[in-house]
């Protein structure tokens, strides 16, 4: 039996997203902005964050496999869905659910960096900072998570638990 322990309540999530949205709105002012949702885990966060930013942005989506990514060797790029938007000369904000070792986000940053955006920044709901293996500058971080595997609010375990309103620690149990 899996056991869920609530870690971050829906109220805490909502309040944090409100603050993140305000910072993003103030930082980008009236500059055109492309917001990129990294599928699938960030999808619920993305939908709430867009409304908290409270201004128009061009939205787009990408999806990568969470291993074996190396943009310098094309064959290793596990890009499952690419952007439709030409980001050259544009400000781009990448929205991710959680950054753990940093390899996935490093890959996305390296890939999008080759397309000459005006700027590239990361917004992650959760940051497992202590487990970082490659450096990633997270300009907008929701919550720092110390340990454990978290689910809910878009984050899954084997496609389960995404619908939960709060973020929980999953203990797979005995
Ligand atoms: P990284 O490349 O930074 O090690 O891994 C990032 C990806 O691993 C995330 O986008 C997410 O898909 C997955 N991941 C890492 N930690 C967790 C976690 O605690 N819960 C869930 N559901 N996914 C995680
Ligand atoms: Mg992810």
Coordinates of N, CA and C and ligand atoms in Angstrom, one line a residue:
X1 N 0.8 -1.2 0.0 CA 0.0 0.0 0.0 C 0.9 1.3 0.0
X2 N 0.7 2.1 -1.0 CA 1.4 3.4 -1.0 C 0.8 4.4 0.0
X3 N 1.7 5.1 0.6 CA 1.2 6.1 1.6 C 1.6 7.5 1.2
X4 N 0.6 8.4 1.2 CA 0.8 9.8 0.8 C 0.8 10.7 2.1
X5 N 1.8 11.5 2.2 CA 1.9 12.5 3.2 C 1.9 13.9 2.7
X6 N 0.9 14.7 3.0 CA 0.8 16.0 2.5 C 2.0 16.9 2.9
X7 N 2.6 17.5 1.9 CA 3.8 18.3 2.1 C 3.5 19.8 1.9
X8 N 2.8 20.1 0.8 CA 2.5 21.5 0.5 C 1.0 21.6 0.2
X9 N 0.3 22.4 0.9 CA -1.2 22.4 0.8 C -1.6 23.2 -0.5
X10 N -2.8 23.1 -0.9 CA -3.3 23.8 -2.0 C -3.3 25.3 -1.8
X11 N -3.5 25.7 -0.5 CA -3.4 27.1 -0.2 C -2.0 27.7 -0.3
X12 N -1.1 26.9 0.2 CA 0.4 27.3 0.1 C 0.8 27.4 -1.4
X13 N 0.3 26.5 -2.2 CA 0.7 26.5 -3.6 C 0.1 27.7 -4.3
X14 N -1.2 28.0 -4.0 CA -1.9 29.2 -4.6 C -1.2 30.5 -4.2
X15 N -0.8 30.6 -3.0 CA -0.2 31.8 -2.5 C 1.2 32.0 -3.1
X16 N 2.0 30.9 -3.2 CA 3.3 31.0 -3.8 C 3.2 31.4 -5.3
X17 N 2.2 30.8 -6.0 CA 2.1 31.1 -7.4 C 1.6 32.5 -7.6
X18 N 0.8 33.0 -6.8 CA 0.4 34.4 -6.9 C 1.7 35.3 -6.8
X19 N 2.6 35.0 -5.8 CA 3.8 35.8 -5.7 C 4.7 35.7 -6.9
X20 N 4.9 34.5 -7.4 CA 5.7 34.2 -8.6 C 5.2 35.0 -9.8
X21 N 3.9 34.9 -9.9 CA 3.2 35.6 -11.1 C 3.5 37.1 -11.0
X22 N 3.4 37.7 -9.8 CA 3.6 39.1 -9.7 C 5.1 39.5 -10.0
X23 N 6.0 38.7 -9.5 CA 7.4 38.9 -9.8 C 7.7 38.9 -11.3
X24 N 7.1 37.8 -12.0 CA 7.3 37.7 -13.4 C 6.7 38.9 -14.2
X25 N 5.5 39.2 -13.8 CA 4.8 40.4 -14.4 C 5.7 41.7 -14.3
X26 N 6.2 41.9 -13.1 CA 7.1 43.1 -12.9 C 8.4 43.0 -13.6
X27 N 9.0 41.8 -13.7 CA 10.3 41.7 -14.3 C 10.2 41.9 -15.8
X28 N 9.2 41.4 -16.5 CA 9.2 41.4 -17.9 C 8.4 42.7 -18.4
X29 N 7.7 43.3 -17.5 CA 7.0 44.5 -17.9 C 6.1 44.3 -19.2
X30 N 6.3 45.2 -20.2 CA 5.5 45.0 -21.4 C 6.2 44.2 -22.5
X31 N 7.4 43.7 -22.2 CA 8.2 43.0 -23.2 C 7.4 41.7 -23.6
X32 N 7.4 41.4 -25.0 CA 6.8 40.2 -25.4 C 7.4 39.0 -24.7
X33 N 6.7 38.0 -24.3 CA 7.2 36.9 -23.6 C 6.6 35.6 -24.1
X34 N 7.5 34.6 -24.3 CA 7.1 33.3 -24.6 C 7.2 32.4 -23.4
X35 N 6.1 31.8 -22.9 CA 6.1 30.9 -21.8 C 6.1 29.5 -22.3
X36 N 7.0 28.6 -21.9 CA 7.1 27.3 -22.4 C 6.8 26.3 -21.2
X37 N 5.8 25.5 -21.4 CA 5.4 24.4 -20.5 C 6.2 23.1 -20.8
X38 N 6.9 22.6 -19.9 CA 7.6 21.3 -20.1 C 6.6 20.2 -19.7
X39 N 6.1 19.5 -20.7 CA 5.1 18.5 -20.4 C 5.8 17.2 -19.8
X40 N 5.0 16.4 -19.1 CA 3.6 16.6 -18.8 C 3.5 17.3 -17.4
X41 N 4.4 17.0 -16.5 CA 4.2 17.4 -15.1 C 3.9 18.8 -14.8
X42 N 4.3 19.7 -15.6 CA 4.2 21.2 -15.3 C 2.8 21.7 -15.7
X43 N 2.0 20.9 -16.3 CA 0.8 21.4 -17.0 C -0.2 22.1 -16.1
X44 N -0.4 21.6 -14.9 CA -1.3 22.2 -14.0 C -0.7 23.5 -13.4
X45 N 0.6 23.4 -13.0 CA 1.3 24.6 -12.5 C 1.3 25.7 -13.6
X46 N 1.5 25.3 -14.9 CA 1.5 26.3 -16.0 C 0.2 27.0 -16.1
X47 N -0.9 26.3 -16.0 CA -2.2 26.9 -16.2 C -2.5 27.9 -15.1
X48 N -2.1 27.6 -13.9 CA -2.3 28.5 -12.8 C -1.3 29.7 -12.8
X49 N -0.1 29.4 -13.2 CA 0.9 30.5 -13.3 C 0.6 31.5 -14.4
X50 N 0.1 31.0 -15.5 CA -0.3 32.0 -16.6 C -1.3 33.0 -16.1
X51 N -2.3 32.5 -15.3 CA -3.3 33.4 -14.8 C -2.7 34.3 -13.7
X52 N -1.7 33.8 -12.9 CA -1.1 34.7 -11.9 C -0.2 35.7 -12.6
X53 N 0.4 35.4 -13.7 CA 1.2 36.4 -14.4 C 0.3 37.5 -14.9
X54 N -0.9 37.2 -15.3 CA -1.9 38.2 -15.5 C -1.7 39.1 -16.7
X55 N -1.0 38.6 -17.7 CA -0.8 39.4 -18.9 C -0.7 38.4 -20.1
X56 N -0.8 38.9 -21.3 CA -0.7 37.9 -22.4 C 0.7 37.5 -22.6
X57 N 0.8 36.2 -22.9 CA 2.1 35.6 -23.3 C 1.8 34.6 -24.4
X58 N 2.8 34.4 -25.3 CA 2.7 33.3 -26.2 C 3.0 32.0 -25.5
X59 N 2.1 31.1 -25.5 CA 2.3 29.8 -24.8 C 2.8 28.8 -25.8
X60 N 3.7 27.9 -25.3 CA 4.1 26.8 -26.2 C 4.5 25.6 -25.3
X61 N 4.7 24.5 -25.9 CA 4.9 23.3 -25.1 C 6.1 22.5 -25.7
X62 N 6.8 21.8 -24.8 CA 7.8 20.9 -25.2 C 7.9 19.7 -24.3
X63 N 8.4 18.6 -24.8 CA 8.5 17.4 -24.0 C 9.8 16.7 -24.3
X64 N 10.5 16.3 -23.3 CA 11.8 15.6 -23.5 C 11.8 14.4 -22.6
X65 N 12.6 13.4 -23.0 CA 12.8 12.3 -22.1 C 13.7 12.7 -21.0
X66 N 13.5 12.1 -19.8 CA 14.3 12.6 -18.7 C 15.7 11.9 -18.5
X67 N 16.2 11.4 -19.6 CA 17.5 10.8 -19.5 C 18.2 10.9 -20.9
X68 N 19.5 10.7 -20.9 CA 20.3 10.6 -22.1 C 20.2 11.8 -23.0
X69 N 20.1 13.0 -22.5 CA 20.0 14.1 -23.3 C 21.4 14.8 -23.5
X70 N 21.7 15.0 -24.7 CA 23.0 15.7 -25.0 C 22.9 16.4 -26.3
X71 N 22.7 17.7 -26.3 CA 22.5 18.5 -27.5 C 23.7 18.5 -28.5
X72 N 24.9 18.3 -27.9 CA 26.0 18.3 -28.8 C 26.1 17.1 -29.7
X73 N 25.4 16.0 -29.3 CA 25.3 14.8 -30.1 C 23.8 14.5 -30.4
X74 N 23.5 14.9 -31.6 CA 22.1 15.0 -32.0 C 21.4 13.7 -31.7
X75 N 22.0 12.5 -31.9 CA 21.4 11.3 -31.7 C 20.9 11.0 -30.3
X76 N 21.5 11.7 -29.3 CA 21.2 11.5 -27.9 C 20.1 12.5 -27.5
X77 N 19.7 13.4 -28.3 CA 18.6 14.3 -27.9 C 17.3 13.5 -27.8
X78 N 16.8 13.5 -26.6 CA 15.5 12.8 -26.4 C 14.4 13.8 -26.4
X79 N 14.2 14.5 -27.5 CA 13.2 15.5 -27.6 C 12.0 14.9 -28.2
X80 N 10.9 14.8 -27.4 CA 9.7 14.1 -27.9 C 8.7 15.1 -28.5
X81 N 8.7 16.3 -28.1 CA 7.9 17.3 -28.7 C 8.6 18.7 -28.7
X82 N 8.7 19.3 -29.8 CA 9.4 20.6 -29.9 C 8.5 21.8 -30.0
X83 N 9.0 23.0 -29.7 CA 8.2 24.2 -29.8 C 7.7 24.4 -31.2
X84 N 6.6 25.1 -31.3 CA 6.1 25.6 -32.6 C 6.7 27.0 -32.9
X85 N 6.9 27.7 -31.8 CA 7.3 29.1 -31.8 C 8.8 29.3 -32.2
X86 N 9.1 30.3 -33.1 CA 10.4 30.7 -33.3 C 10.8 31.7 -32.2
X87 N 11.8 31.2 -31.4 CA 12.1 32.1 -30.2 C 13.2 33.0 -30.4
X88 N 13.8 33.1 -31.6 CA 14.9 34.0 -31.8 C 14.5 35.4 -31.5
X89 N 15.3 36.1 -30.7 CA 15.1 37.5 -30.3 C 14.0 37.7 -29.3
X90 N 13.4 36.6 -28.8 CA 12.3 36.7 -27.8 C 12.7 36.3 -26.4
X91 N 12.0 36.9 -25.4 CA 12.2 36.5 -24.0 C 11.5 35.2 -23.8
X92 N 12.1 34.3 -23.2 CA 11.5 32.9 -23.0 C 11.6 32.5 -21.6
X93 N 10.5 32.1 -21.0 CA 10.4 31.6 -19.6 C 10.0 30.1 -19.7
X94 N 10.9 29.3 -19.2 CA 10.6 27.8 -19.2 C 9.9 27.5 -17.9
X95 N 8.8 26.8 -18.0 CA 8.1 26.4 -16.8 C 8.1 24.9 -16.6
X96 N 8.7 24.5 -15.4 CA 8.9 23.1 -15.2 C 8.3 22.7 -13.8
X97 N 8.0 21.5 -13.6 CA 7.4 21.0 -12.3 C 8.5 21.0 -11.3
X98 N 9.5 20.2 -11.5 CA 10.5 20.0 -10.5 C 11.9 19.8 -11.1
X99 N 12.9 20.4 -10.5 CA 14.3 20.2 -10.9 C 15.0 19.4 -9.8
X100 N 15.5 18.3 -10.3 CA 16.2 17.3 -9.4 C 17.7 17.4 -9.6
X101 N 18.2 16.5 -10.4 CA 19.7 16.5 -10.7 C 20.0 17.7 -11.6
X102 N 19.0 18.2 -12.3 CA 19.3 19.3 -13.2 C 19.5 18.9 -14.6
X103 N 19.7 17.6 -14.9 CA 20.1 17.2 -16.2 C 19.0 17.6 -17.3
X104 N 17.8 17.3 -16.9 CA 16.7 17.6 -17.9 C 16.6 19.1 -18.3
X105 N 16.7 19.9 -17.2 CA 16.6 21.4 -17.5 C 17.8 21.9 -18.2
X106 N 19.0 21.3 -17.9 CA 20.3 21.7 -18.5 C 20.1 21.4 -20.0
X107 N 19.5 20.3 -20.3 CA 19.3 19.9 -21.7 C 18.4 20.9 -22.4
X108 N 17.3 21.2 -21.8 CA 16.3 22.2 -22.4 C 17.0 23.5 -22.6
X109 N 17.7 24.0 -21.6 CA 18.4 25.3 -21.7 C 19.4 25.3 -22.8
X110 N 20.2 24.2 -22.9 CA 21.2 24.1 -24.0 C 20.6 24.1 -25.3
X111 N 19.5 23.4 -25.5 CA 18.8 23.3 -26.7 C 18.2 24.6 -27.1
X112 N 17.4 25.2 -26.2 CA 16.8 26.5 -26.6 C 17.8 27.6 -26.7
X113 N 18.9 27.5 -26.0 CA 20.0 28.5 -26.1 C 20.6 28.6 -27.5
X114 N 20.6 27.5 -28.2 CA 21.1 27.5 -29.6 C 20.2 28.3 -30.5
X115 N 19.0 28.7 -30.1 CA 18.1 29.3 -31.0 C 18.1 30.8 -30.8
X116 N 19.0 31.3 -30.1 CA 19.2 32.8 -29.9 C 18.0 33.6 -29.4
X117 N 17.5 33.1 -28.3 CA 16.4 33.9 -27.6 C 17.0 35.2 -27.0
X118 N 16.2 36.2 -26.8 CA 16.7 37.5 -26.2 C 17.1 37.2 -24.8
X119 N 16.4 36.3 -24.1 CA 16.7 35.8 -22.8 C 16.0 34.5 -22.5
X120 N 16.6 33.7 -21.6 CA 16.1 32.4 -21.2 C 16.1 32.3 -19.7
X121 N 14.9 32.1 -19.1 CA 14.9 31.9 -17.7 C 14.0 30.7 -17.3
X122 N 14.2 30.3 -16.1 CA 13.6 29.1 -15.6 C 12.6 29.4 -14.4
X123 N 11.4 28.9 -14.5 CA 10.5 28.9 -13.3 C 10.1 27.5 -13.0
X124 N 10.5 27.1 -11.8 CA 10.2 25.7 -11.4 C 9.4 25.7 -10.1
X125 N 8.3 24.9 -10.1 CA 7.5 24.9 -8.9 C 8.3 24.3 -7.7
X126 N 9.0 23.3 -7.9 CA 9.8 22.6 -6.9 C 11.2 22.5 -7.3
X127 N 12.1 22.7 -6.3 CA 13.5 22.7 -6.5 C 14.2 21.7 -5.5
X128 N 14.7 20.6 -6.0 CA 15.4 19.7 -5.1 C 16.9 20.0 -5.2
X129 N 17.2 21.2 -4.6 CA 18.5 21.8 -4.8 C 19.6 20.9 -4.3
X130 N 19.4 20.2 -3.2 CA 20.5 19.4 -2.6 C 21.0 18.3 -3.5
X131 N 20.1 17.9 -4.5 CA 20.5 16.7 -5.3 C 21.1 17.2 -6.7
X132 N 21.3 18.4 -6.8 CA 21.8 18.9 -8.1 C 23.1 18.3 -8.5
X133 N 23.2 17.9 -9.8 CA 24.5 17.4 -10.3 C 25.1 18.3 -11.4
X134 N 24.2 19.1 -12.0 CA 24.7 20.1 -13.0 C 24.0 21.4 -12.6
X135 N 24.8 22.5 -12.7 CA 24.2 23.8 -12.3 C 23.1 24.3 -13.2
X136 N 22.0 24.7 -12.6 CA 20.9 25.3 -13.3 C 20.5 26.5 -12.5
X137 N 20.4 27.7 -13.2 CA 20.0 28.9 -12.5 C 18.4 28.9 -12.6
X138 N 17.8 28.8 -11.4 CA 16.4 28.8 -11.3 C 16.0 30.2 -10.9
X139 N 15.6 31.1 -11.8 CA 15.3 32.4 -11.5 C 14.0 32.5 -10.6
X140 N 13.0 31.7 -10.9 CA 11.8 31.7 -10.1 C 11.5 30.3 -9.6
X141 N 11.7 30.1 -8.3 CA 11.5 28.8 -7.7 C 10.3 28.9 -6.7
X142 N 9.5 27.9 -6.8 CA 8.3 27.9 -5.9 C 8.7 27.4 -4.5
X143 N 9.1 26.2 -4.3 CA 9.4 25.6 -3.0 C 10.7 24.8 -3.2
X144 N 11.5 24.8 -2.1 CA 12.6 23.9 -2.1 C 12.2 22.6 -1.4
X145 N 12.4 21.5 -2.0 CA 12.1 20.2 -1.4 C 13.3 19.5 -1.0
X146 N 13.3 19.0 0.2 CA 14.6 18.5 0.8 C 14.8 17.0 0.3
X147 N 13.8 16.2 0.4 CA 14.0 14.8 0.1 C 12.7 14.1 -0.2
X148 N 12.8 12.9 -0.7 CA 11.5 12.1 -1.0 C 11.1 12.3 -2.4
X149 N 10.1 11.5 -2.8 CA 9.5 11.5 -4.1 C 8.2 12.2 -4.0
X150 N 7.9 13.2 -4.7 CA 6.7 14.0 -4.5 C 5.7 13.8 -5.7
X151 N 4.4 13.8 -5.4 CA 3.4 13.6 -6.4 C 2.3 14.6 -6.1
X152 N 1.4 14.7 -7.1 CA 0.2 15.6 -7.0 C 0.5 16.9 -7.7
X153 N -0.6 17.6 -7.9 CA -0.6 18.9 -8.6 C 0.2 18.8 -9.9
X154 N -0.1 17.8 -10.7 CA 0.5 17.5 -12.0 C 1.7 16.5 -12.0
X155 N 2.3 16.3 -10.8 CA 3.4 15.4 -10.7 C 2.9 14.0 -10.5
X156 N 3.5 13.1 -11.2 CA 3.0 11.7 -11.2 C 3.9 10.7 -10.6
X157 N 3.4 9.5 -10.3 CA 4.2 8.3 -10.2 C 3.4 7.3 -11.1
X158 N 4.1 6.8 -12.2 CA 3.5 5.9 -13.1 C 2.1 6.4 -13.6
X159 N 2.0 7.7 -13.9 CA 0.8 8.4 -14.4 C -0.3 8.6 -13.3
X160 N 0.0 8.1 -12.1 CA -1.0 8.3 -11.1 C -0.8 9.6 -10.3
X161 N -1.8 10.0 -9.6 CA -1.7 11.1 -8.6 C -1.7 12.5 -9.2
X162 N -1.6 12.7 -10.5 CA -1.5 14.0 -11.0 C -2.7 15.0 -10.6
X163 N -3.8 14.4 -10.4 CA -5.0 15.2 -10.1 C -5.1 15.7 -8.7
X164 N -4.2 15.3 -7.8 CA -4.3 15.8 -6.4 C -4.1 17.3 -6.4
X165 N -4.8 17.9 -5.5 CA -4.7 19.4 -5.4 C -3.5 19.9 -4.6
X166 N -3.0 19.0 -3.7 CA -1.8 19.4 -2.9 C -0.7 18.5 -3.4
X167 N 0.5 18.9 -2.9 CA 1.7 18.1 -3.2 C 2.0 17.2 -2.0
X168 N 2.2 15.9 -2.3 CA 2.4 14.9 -1.3 C 3.7 14.2 -1.5
X169 N 4.3 13.6 -0.4 CA 5.4 12.7 -0.5 C 4.8 11.3 -0.6
X170 N 5.3 10.6 -1.6 CA 4.9 9.2 -1.8 C 5.8 8.2 -1.2
X171 N 5.3 7.4 -0.3 CA 6.0 6.3 0.3 C 5.5 5.0 -0.3
X172 N 6.2 4.4 -1.2 CA 5.6 3.2 -1.9 C 5.3 2.1 -0.9
X173 N 5.7 2.2 0.4 CA 5.3 1.2 1.4 C 5.9 -0.2 1.2
X174 N 5.4 -1.1 2.0 CA 6.0 -2.4 2.0 C 5.5 -3.2 0.8
Ligands
LIG1 P1 16.3 15.9 -13.3 O1 16.7 15.8 -14.7 O2 16.4 17.3 -12.8 O3 17.0 14.9 -12.4 O4 14.8 15.4 -13.2 C1 13.8 16.2 -13.5 C2 12.5 15.4 -13.8 O5 12.5 14.2 -13.0 C3 11.3 16.1 -13.5 O6 10.9 16.9 -14.5 C4 10.4 15.0 -13.1 O7 9.7 14.6 -14.3 C5 11.2 13.9 -12.5 N1 11.3 14.0 -11.0 C6 12.3 14.3 -10.3 N2 12.0 14.3 -9.0 C7 10.7 13.9 -8.9 C8 9.8 13.8 -7.8 O8 10.0 13.9 -6.6 N3 8.5 13.5 -8.2 C9 8.1 13.3 -9.5 N4 6.8 13.0 -9.7 N5 8.9 13.5 -10.5 C10 10.2 13.8 -10.2
LIG2 MG1 9.3 17.2 -15.6

